C-alpha cells in the first residue's frame, strides 16, 4: 500500500465534486453570485493550509466512512445544503467517476495527469479570485514537487491502492450506462482500442533474440484491438497540455445523471456488515479525522435566510424515494465534532483539537447533526 495515495484521492474526488455541484447549481438556476460563493467557499476550505499539511503527511488510506466524513463537511462549507439522499448520490458520482478514470489510465503515472486536469479545472473556477487562486497554485506546486520524482513502481503502488479502495463499489451511473462503458451490474467495460501508454509500442509483434543480443526472428500476431501509438506525453508542469481527457468535466454537456445500486452491490454491502471485524485502525482514523476536520474552517453566513438547498435528483419525491430505498450501511451521517466532549474522552485528541482551535475561528454552529466523532469511530 502506498503512503502517498491520500492527497491524490482527495484532490480527484474534490475535483469531481466541484464538477457535479457546478452542473447542479446551473441546472437549478441558482443566482450567479450565490453559485460563485458556494464554489469559492468549498475551494477555500479544500485548500486550507492546516488541512493540507495534515493531508500531505505520508500515511495509509483509511476507511471509506472516514473519507466520506471529510467530504460531507466540505460539501456544507458554504450556504448550500444537501439532504442525505443527495449527499449519498453526490458521493456515489464522485467515487465512480474517479474509479473509472483510474481504470482507464494507460500507465500508472498518468494518474498524476488526471489529478492535474482536476487542478486545472479548480483553478478555472476561482480565476477571478486571486486570494483563493494563490492557495490552489501553492498546492499545485506541492503536488509537482512531491509526485513528479516518484518512480514507476511507486505510481503502480498508488494505482493498486486506489483500486483496492474502490473494488467493492459498483454503483450504476446513467452517463456510463448510456455510453456503454458500464455494465448493468455496475462493473466498467475497458476498451480494446485507442492509444497505448506513452513509451510503449502497439502490440502485434514478437521479437526473438540470441544470447548475444542479436535479433534472430520476428513473429506477427493479431492483437485483438484497434490500438494506436501515443502521440506525445502529457505535461507534468503547472501549465501545459495534459493530453489525456481523463479528469476533465464530463458534465460540460448538460444531461441528467442518475445512480442506482446494483443487486451485487447491495448483497456485498450486507455481507460486509454482517462479517466485518472491528477495525484495528480505529484510533488512527480518529486522530486522522480530528486533524483533518480541525483544519477545515467551514464558512457560515450570519444570515440564515441566504442559505439554499441543492437537489441532485430531478424532483423532491425522487430524492425521498432514494433515501428510503438505500441500504442503511451505505449512507453515512454527518459527524458532529464536539470538542469539549472529545477532549474529556481522549487526552491525545484534546491536544490535537487544541492545536486547531487556538485561533478561535471554529464555532459550535460549524458542526452538522449526527453522531459524535468517537461514537462513529466505534462503528468502523
CSV table of C-alpha atoms in Angstrom, one decimal:
chain,number,residue,atom,x,y,z
A,1,UNK,CA,0.0,0.0,0.0
A,2,UNK,CA,1.4,3.4,-0.9
A,3,UNK,CA,1.6,6.1,1.8
A,4,UNK,CA,1.3,8.8,-0.9
A,5,UNK,CA,-2.2,8.0,-2.1
A,6,UNK,CA,-4.4,10.1,0.1
A,7,UNK,CA,-3.7,13.6,-1.4
A,8,UNK,CA,-4.3,12.3,-4.9
A,9,UNK,CA,-7.6,10.6,-3.8
A,10,UNK,CA,-8.7,13.8,-2.1
A,11,UNK,CA,-7.8,16.1,-5.0
A,12,UNK,CA,-9.5,14.0,-7.6
A,13,UNK,CA,-12.7,13.3,-5.6
A,14,UNK,CA,-12.8,17.0,-4.7
A,15,UNK,CA,-12.5,18.0,-8.4
A,16,UNK,CA,-15.3,15.6,-9.3
A,17,UNK,CA,-17.5,17.0,-6.5
A,18,UNK,CA,-17.0,20.6,-7.9
A,19,UNK,CA,-17.9,19.5,-11.4
A,20,UNK,CA,-21.2,17.9,-10.2
A,21,UNK,CA,-22.1,20.8,-7.9
A,22,UNK,CA,-21.4,23.4,-10.7
A,23,UNK,CA,-23.7,21.4,-13.0
A,24,UNK,CA,-26.5,21.2,-10.5
A,25,UNK,CA,-26.2,24.9,-9.5
A,26,UNK,CA,-26.7,25.8,-13.1
A,27,UNK,CA,-29.5,23.3,-13.7
A,28,UNK,CA,-31.4,24.7,-10.7
A,29,UNK,CA,-30.9,28.3,-11.9
A,30,UNK,CA,-29.2,29.3,-8.6
A,31,UNK,CA,-28.2,33.0,-8.9
A,32,UNK,CA,-24.7,33.5,-10.2
A,33,UNK,CA,-23.5,35.3,-7.1
A,34,UNK,CA,-24.7,32.6,-4.8
A,35,UNK,CA,-23.3,29.8,-7.0
A,36,UNK,CA,-19.9,31.6,-7.1
A,37,UNK,CA,-19.9,31.9,-3.3
A,38,UNK,CA,-20.6,28.2,-2.9
A,39,UNK,CA,-17.7,27.2,-5.2
A,40,UNK,CA,-15.3,29.8,-3.7
A,41,UNK,CA,-16.1,28.7,-0.1
A,42,UNK,CA,-15.7,25.0,-0.8
A,43,UNK,CA,-12.4,25.5,-2.7
A,44,UNK,CA,-11.1,27.8,0.1
A,45,UNK,CA,-11.9,25.1,2.6
A,46,UNK,CA,-10.4,22.3,0.4
A,47,UNK,CA,-7.1,24.2,0.2
A,48,UNK,CA,-6.9,25.4,3.8
A,49,UNK,CA,-3.2,25.4,4.7
A,50,UNK,CA,-3.6,23.5,8.0
A,51,UNK,CA,-5.9,20.9,6.4
A,52,UNK,CA,-3.4,20.2,3.6
A,53,UNK,CA,-0.5,20.0,5.9
A,54,UNK,CA,-2.2,17.0,7.6
A,55,UNK,CA,-3.3,15.6,4.3
A,56,UNK,CA,0.1,15.6,2.7
A,57,UNK,CA,1.8,13.8,5.6
A,58,UNK,CA,2.8,10.2,4.4
A,59,UNK,CA,0.0,7.9,5.7
A,60,UNK,CA,-2.0,4.9,4.6
A,61,UNK,CA,-5.6,5.2,3.4
A,62,UNK,CA,-8.3,4.9,6.0
A,63,UNK,CA,-11.9,3.7,5.6
A,64,UNK,CA,-14.5,5.0,3.1
A,65,UNK,CA,-16.5,6.2,6.1
A,66,UNK,CA,-13.7,8.4,7.3
A,67,UNK,CA,-13.1,10.0,3.9
A,68,UNK,CA,-16.8,10.4,3.4
A,69,UNK,CA,-17.0,12.4,6.6
A,70,UNK,CA,-14.5,14.9,5.3
A,71,UNK,CA,-16.5,15.4,2.0
A,72,UNK,CA,-19.7,15.8,3.9
A,73,UNK,CA,-18.1,18.7,5.8
A,74,UNK,CA,-16.7,20.1,2.6
A,75,UNK,CA,-20.0,20.0,0.7
A,76,UNK,CA,-21.5,22.0,3.5
A,77,UNK,CA,-18.7,24.6,3.7
A,78,UNK,CA,-20.9,27.3,2.4
A,79,UNK,CA,-24.6,28.4,2.3
A,80,UNK,CA,-25.6,25.4,0.2
A,81,UNK,CA,-27.3,22.4,1.9
A,82,UNK,CA,-27.8,18.9,0.7
A,83,UNK,CA,-30.3,16.4,2.1
A,84,UNK,CA,-28.9,12.9,3.0
A,85,UNK,CA,-30.0,11.2,-0.3
A,86,UNK,CA,-28.5,14.0,-2.4
A,87,UNK,CA,-25.2,13.8,-0.4
A,88,UNK,CA,-25.2,10.0,-1.0
A,89,UNK,CA,-25.7,10.5,-4.7
A,90,UNK,CA,-23.1,13.2,-4.9
A,91,UNK,CA,-20.5,10.9,-3.2
A,92,UNK,CA,-21.5,7.9,-5.5
A,93,UNK,CA,-21.0,10.0,-8.6
A,94,UNK,CA,-17.6,11.4,-7.3
A,95,UNK,CA,-16.3,7.9,-6.5
A,96,UNK,CA,-17.5,6.1,-9.6
A,97,UNK,CA,-16.1,8.8,-11.9
A,98,UNK,CA,-12.7,8.7,-10.4
A,99,UNK,CA,-12.7,4.9,-10.2
A,100,UNK,CA,-13.4,4.9,-14.0
A,101,UNK,CA,-10.5,7.3,-14.6
A,102,UNK,CA,-8.1,5.2,-12.6
A,103,UNK,CA,-9.1,2.1,-14.5
A,104,UNK,CA,-8.6,3.8,-17.8
A,105,UNK,CA,-5.2,5.3,-17.1
A,106,UNK,CA,-2.8,3.9,-19.8
A,107,UNK,CA,0.0,3.8,-17.3
A,108,UNK,CA,0.1,4.3,-13.5
A,109,UNK,CA,1.9,7.7,-13.7
A,110,UNK,CA,-1.0,9.1,-15.8
A,111,UNK,CA,-3.0,9.3,-12.5
A,112,UNK,CA,-0.9,12.4,-11.9
A,113,UNK,CA,-2.1,13.9,-15.2
A,114,UNK,CA,-5.7,13.1,-14.2
A,115,UNK,CA,-5.1,15.0,-10.9
A,116,UNK,CA,-3.6,17.9,-12.8
A,117,UNK,CA,-6.7,18.1,-15.1
A,118,UNK,CA,-8.7,18.4,-11.9
A,119,UNK,CA,-6.4,21.0,-10.5
A,120,UNK,CA,-6.6,23.0,-13.8
A,121,UNK,CA,-10.4,23.0,-13.6
A,122,UNK,CA,-10.3,24.1,-9.9
A,123,UNK,CA,-8.0,27.0,-10.9
A,124,UNK,CA,-10.5,28.0,-13.5
A,125,UNK,CA,-13.4,28.0,-11.0
A,126,UNK,CA,-11.5,30.6,-8.9
A,127,UNK,CA,-9.6,32.5,-11.7
A,128,UNK,CA,-11.4,35.8,-10.7
A,129,UNK,CA,-10.5,35.4,-7.0
A,130,UNK,CA,-6.7,35.9,-6.6
A,131,UNK,CA,-6.5,35.1,-2.9
A,132,UNK,CA,-8.1,31.6,-3.4
A,133,UNK,CA,-6.2,31.1,-6.7
A,134,UNK,CA,-2.9,31.5,-4.8
A,135,UNK,CA,-4.0,28.8,-2.3
A,136,UNK,CA,-4.6,26.4,-5.2
A,137,UNK,CA,-1.4,27.3,-7.0
A,138,UNK,CA,0.6,26.6,-3.8
A,139,UNK,CA,-0.9,23.2,-3.6
A,140,UNK,CA,-0.4,22.6,-7.3
A,141,UNK,CA,3.3,23.3,-6.8
A,142,UNK,CA,3.4,20.9,-3.8
A,143,UNK,CA,1.9,18.1,-5.9
A,144,UNK,CA,4.5,18.7,-8.6
A,145,UNK,CA,7.4,18.6,-6.1
A,146,UNK,CA,6.0,15.5,-4.3
A,147,UNK,CA,4.9,13.3,-7.1
A,148,UNK,CA,6.9,14.0,-10.3
A,149,UNK,CA,10.1,12.5,-8.8
A,150,UNK,CA,8.4,9.2,-7.9
A,151,UNK,CA,9.3,6.0,-9.8
A,152,UNK,CA,7.0,4.0,-12.0
A,153,UNK,CA,6.9,1.3,-9.2
A,154,UNK,CA,5.6,3.9,-6.7
A,155,UNK,CA,2.9,5.0,-9.1
A,156,UNK,CA,1.9,1.4,-9.6
A,157,UNK,CA,1.5,1.1,-5.8
A,158,UNK,CA,-0.6,4.2,-5.8
A,159,UNK,CA,-2.8,2.9,-8.5
A,160,UNK,CA,-3.2,-0.5,-6.8
A,161,UNK,CA,-4.1,1.2,-3.5
A,162,UNK,CA,-6.8,3.3,-5.2
A,163,UNK,CA,-8.2,0.2,-7.0
A,164,UNK,CA,-8.4,-1.7,-3.7
A,165,UNK,CA,-10.2,1.3,-2.1
A,166,UNK,CA,-12.8,1.2,-5.0
A,167,UNK,CA,-13.0,-2.5,-5.6
A,168,UNK,CA,-16.4,-3.1,-3.8
A,169,UNK,CA,-18.1,0.0,-5.2
A,170,UNK,CA,-20.3,-0.9,-8.2
A,171,UNK,CA,-22.8,2.0,-8.4
A,172,UNK,CA,-24.5,2.2,-11.8
A,173,UNK,CA,-24.3,5.7,-13.3
A,174,UNK,CA,-26.7,6.7,-16.1
A,175,UNK,CA,-24.0,8.5,-18.2
A,176,UNK,CA,-21.7,5.4,-18.1
A,177,UNK,CA,-24.6,3.1,-18.9
A,178,UNK,CA,-25.7,5.2,-21.9
A,179,UNK,CA,-22.2,5.4,-23.2
A,180,UNK,CA,-21.9,1.6,-22.8
A,181,UNK,CA,-18.8,1.9,-20.6
A,182,UNK,CA,-20.5,0.3,-17.6
A,183,UNK,CA,-22.5,-3.0,-17.4
A,184,UNK,CA,-25.8,-3.4,-15.7
A,185,UNK,CA,-24.0,-4.9,-12.6
A,186,UNK,CA,-22.1,-1.7,-12.2
A,187,UNK,CA,-18.7,-3.0,-13.5
A,188,UNK,CA,-16.8,-1.0,-16.0
A,189,UNK,CA,-16.1,-2.1,-19.6
A,190,UNK,CA,-12.4,-1.5,-20.5
A,191,UNK,CA,-11.7,-0.7,-24.2
A,192,UNK,CA,-9.5,-2.7,-26.5
A,193,UNK,CA,-8.7,0.3,-28.7
A,194,UNK,CA,-7.1,3.7,-28.5
A,195,UNK,CA,-3.6,5.0,-27.8
A,196,UNK,CA,-1.2,2.7,-26.0
A,197,UNK,CA,0.8,4.0,-23.0
A,198,UNK,CA,3.4,6.6,-23.8
A,199,UNK,CA,6.8,5.0,-24.4
A,200,UNK,CA,5.3,1.6,-25.5
A,201,UNK,CA,4.7,0.1,-28.9
A,202,UNK,CA,1.4,-1.1,-30.4
A,203,UNK,CA,1.1,-4.8,-29.6
A,204,UNK,CA,1.3,-7.3,-32.5
A,205,UNK,CA,5.0,-8.1,-32.8
A,206,UNK,CA,7.1,-10.7,-31.1
A,207,UNK,CA,10.9,-10.3,-31.5
A,208,UNK,CA,13.3,-13.1,-30.6
A,209,UNK,CA,17.0,-12.5,-29.7
A,210,UNK,CA,20.0,-14.7,-29.5
A,211,UNK,CA,22.1,-15.0,-26.4
A,212,UNK,CA,24.4,-12.3,-27.8
A,213,UNK,CA,21.5,-9.9,-28.1
A,214,UNK,CA,21.1,-10.1,-31.9
A,215,UNK,CA,17.5,-10.2,-33.2
A,216,UNK,CA,17.1,-13.5,-35.0
A,217,UNK,CA,13.4,-13.7,-35.7
A,218,UNK,CA,10.1,-11.8,-35.8
A,219,UNK,CA,6.5,-13.1,-35.5
A,220,UNK,CA,3.4,-11.1,-36.1
A,221,UNK,CA,0.1,-11.8,-34.2
A,222,UNK,CA,-3.4,-10.3,-34.1
A,223,UNK,CA,-3.7,-8.1,-31.1
A,224,UNK,CA,-7.5,-8.2,-30.9
A,225,UNK,CA,-7.9,-4.4,-30.7
A,226,UNK,CA,-7.6,-1.2,-32.6
A,227,UNK,CA,-4.5,0.4,-30.9
A,228,UNK,CA,-2.6,3.5,-32.0
A,229,UNK,CA,0.7,4.8,-30.9
A,230,UNK,CA,0.7,7.6,-28.2
A,231,UNK,CA,1.4,11.0,-30.0
A,232,UNK,CA,3.2,12.6,-27.0
A,233,UNK,CA,3.4,12.6,-23.3
A,234,UNK,CA,1.2,14.9,-21.2
A,235,UNK,CA,2.8,17.9,-19.4
A,236,UNK,CA,3.6,17.5,-15.7
A,237,UNK,CA,4.2,21.2,-15.3
A,238,UNK,CA,1.9,23.7,-13.6
A,239,UNK,CA,0.8,24.9,-17.1
A,240,UNK,CA,0.7,22.6,-20.1
A,241,UNK,CA,-1.3,20.2,-22.2
A,242,UNK,CA,-2.2,17.1,-20.2
A,243,UNK,CA,-3.1,15.3,-23.5
A,244,UNK,CA,-5.4,12.9,-21.7
A,245,UNK,CA,-9.1,13.9,-21.2
A,246,UNK,CA,-9.4,11.8,-18.1
A,247,UNK,CA,-10.2,14.1,-15.2
A,248,UNK,CA,-11.9,16.8,-17.3
A,249,UNK,CA,-15.5,17.8,-16.8
A,250,UNK,CA,-17.9,15.1,-18.2
A,251,UNK,CA,-20.9,17.3,-17.2
A,252,UNK,CA,-19.9,20.1,-19.6
A,253,UNK,CA,-22.8,18.9,-21.8
A,254,UNK,CA,-25.9,19.1,-19.7
A,255,UNK,CA,-27.6,15.8,-19.3
A,256,UNK,CA,-29.4,14.1,-16.4
A,257,UNK,CA,-27.2,11.8,-14.2
A,258,UNK,CA,-28.8,9.0,-12.1
A,259,UNK,CA,-27.2,6.5,-9.9
A,260,UNK,CA,-28.5,3.1,-9.0
A,261,UNK,CA,-27.3,0.4,-6.6
A,262,UNK,CA,-26.8,-2.9,-8.4
A,263,UNK,CA,-28.0,-6.1,-6.8
A,264,UNK,CA,-24.5,-7.4,-6.3
A,265,UNK,CA,-23.5,-4.2,-4.5
A,266,UNK,CA,-26.4,-4.5,-2.1
A,267,UNK,CA,-25.6,-8.1,-1.3
A,268,UNK,CA,-21.9,-7.3,-1.0
A,269,UNK,CA,-22.6,-4.4,1.4
A,270,UNK,CA,-24.9,-6.5,3.6
A,271,UNK,CA,-22.4,-9.3,3.6
A,272,UNK,CA,-19.7,-6.8,4.7
A,273,UNK,CA,-21.9,-5.5,7.5
A,274,UNK,CA,-22.5,-9.0,8.9
A,275,UNK,CA,-19.0,-10.2,8.8
A,276,UNK,CA,-17.0,-7.0,9.4
A,277,UNK,CA,-14.5,-7.3,12.3
A,278,UNK,CA,-13.6,-4.3,14.5
A,279,UNK,CA,-11.2,-2.0,12.6
A,280,UNK,CA,-7.8,-2.1,14.2
A,281,UNK,CA,-7.1,1.3,12.8
A,282,UNK,CA,-10.0,3.0,14.6
A,283,UNK,CA,-7.7,5.0,16.9
A,284,UNK,CA,-5.6,6.1,13.9
A,285,UNK,CA,-8.7,7.1,12.0
A,286,UNK,CA,-9.9,9.1,14.9
A,287,UNK,CA,-6.7,11.0,15.1
A,288,UNK,CA,-6.7,11.5,11.3
A,289,UNK,CA,-10.2,12.8,11.3
A,290,UNK,CA,-9.5,15.1,14.2
A,291,UNK,CA,-6.5,16.6,12.4
A,292,UNK,CA,-8.3,16.9,9.1
A,293,UNK,CA,-11.5,18.3,10.4
A,294,UNK,CA,-9.7,20.6,12.7
A,295,UNK,CA,-8.1,22.2,9.7
A,296,UNK,CA,-11.5,22.6,7.9
A,297,UNK,CA,-12.7,26.1,8.6
A,298,UNK,CA,-16.3,25.9,7.4
A,299,UNK,CA,-17.7,29.2,6.4
A,300,UNK,CA,-21.1,30.2,8.0
A,301,UNK,CA,-23.3,33.0,6.8
A,302,UNK,CA,-24.7,35.3,9.5
A,303,UNK,CA,-28.0,35.4,7.6
A,304,UNK,CA,-29.7,32.0,7.7
A,305,UNK,CA,-32.2,33.1,5.1
A,306,UNK,CA,-29.5,33.3,2.5
A,307,UNK,CA,-28.9,29.5,2.5
A,308,UNK,CA,-30.5,27.3,-0.1
A,309,UNK,CA,-30.8,23.6,-0.8
A,310,UNK,CA,-29.5,21.7,-3.8
A,311,UNK,CA,-31.2,18.6,-5.0
A,312,UNK,CA,-29.2,16.1,-7.1
A,313,UNK,CA,-32.4,14.4,-8.2
A,314,UNK,CA,-35.0,15.6,-10.7
A,315,UNK,CA,-37.7,16.1,-8.0
A,316,UNK,CA,-38.0,16.1,-4.2
A,317,UNK,CA,-40.1,12.9,-4.5
A,318,UNK,CA,-37.2,11.1,-6.2
A,319,UNK,CA,-34.9,12.3,-3.5
A,320,UNK,CA,-37.1,10.9,-0.8
A,321,UNK,CA,-37.6,7.6,-2.6
A,322,UNK,CA,-33.8,7.2,-3.0
A,323,UNK,CA,-33.2,7.8,0.8
A,324,UNK,CA,-35.8,5.2,1.7
A,325,UNK,CA,-34.5,2.6,-0.7
A,326,UNK,CA,-30.8,3.0,0.0
A,327,UNK,CA,-29.3,0.4,2.4
A,328,UNK,CA,-28.5,1.9,5.8
A,329,UNK,CA,-24.9,0.8,5.8
A,330,UNK,CA,-24.2,2.7,2.6
A,331,UNK,CA,-25.5,6.0,3.9
A,332,UNK,CA,-23.2,8.0,6.2
A,333,UNK,CA,-24.4,10.5,8.8
A,334,UNK,CA,-22.6,13.8,9.0
A,335,UNK,CA,-20.4,13.9,12.1
A,336,UNK,CA,-20.8,16.5,14.8
A,337,UNK,CA,-17.4,17.2,16.4
A,338,UNK,CA,-17.9,18.2,19.9
A,339,UNK,CA,-14.6,19.5,21.1
A,340,UNK,CA,-15.4,19.5,24.8
A,341,UNK,CA,-16.7,16.0,24.9
A,342,UNK,CA,-13.9,14.7,22.8
A,343,UNK,CA,-11.3,16.4,24.9
A,344,UNK,CA,-12.6,14.7,28.1
A,345,UNK,CA,-12.7,11.3,26.3
A,346,UNK,CA,-9.2,11.3,24.8
A,347,UNK,CA,-6.2,13.3,26.0
A,348,UNK,CA,-4.4,12.9,22.8
A,349,UNK,CA,-7.3,14.1,20.8
A,350,UNK,CA,-7.7,17.1,23.1
A,351,UNK,CA,-4.2,18.1,22.2
A,352,UNK,CA,-4.8,17.7,18.5
A,353,UNK,CA,-8.1,19.7,18.7
A,354,UNK,CA,-6.4,22.4,20.8
A,355,UNK,CA,-3.8,23.0,18.0
A,356,UNK,CA,-6.6,23.9,15.6
A,357,UNK,CA,-8.9,25.9,17.9
A,358,UNK,CA,-6.4,28.3,19.4
A,359,UNK,CA,-7.1,30.8,16.6
A,360,UNK,CA,-10.7,31.0,17.8
A,361,UNK,CA,-12.1,30.5,14.2
A,362,UNK,CA,-14.2,27.5,15.0
A,363,UNK,CA,-17.7,28.0,16.1
A,364,UNK,CA,-20.1,25.5,17.7
A,365,UNK,CA,-22.6,26.0,14.8
A,366,UNK,CA,-20.0,24.8,12.3
A,367,UNK,CA,-20.9,21.2,13.1
A,368,UNK,CA,-23.7,19.3,11.5
A,369,UNK,CA,-26.3,17.0,13.0
A,370,UNK,CA,-25.3,13.4,13.6
A,371,UNK,CA,-23.3,11.1,15.9
A,372,UNK,CA,-20.3,12.5,17.6
A,373,UNK,CA,-16.8,11.5,16.4
A,374,UNK,CA,-16.0,8.9,19.0
A,375,UNK,CA,-19.3,7.1,18.6
A,376,UNK,CA,-18.9,7.0,14.8
A,377,UNK,CA,-15.4,5.6,15.1
A,378,UNK,CA,-16.7,2.8,17.4
A,379,UNK,CA,-18.7,1.6,14.4
A,380,UNK,CA,-15.9,1.4,11.9
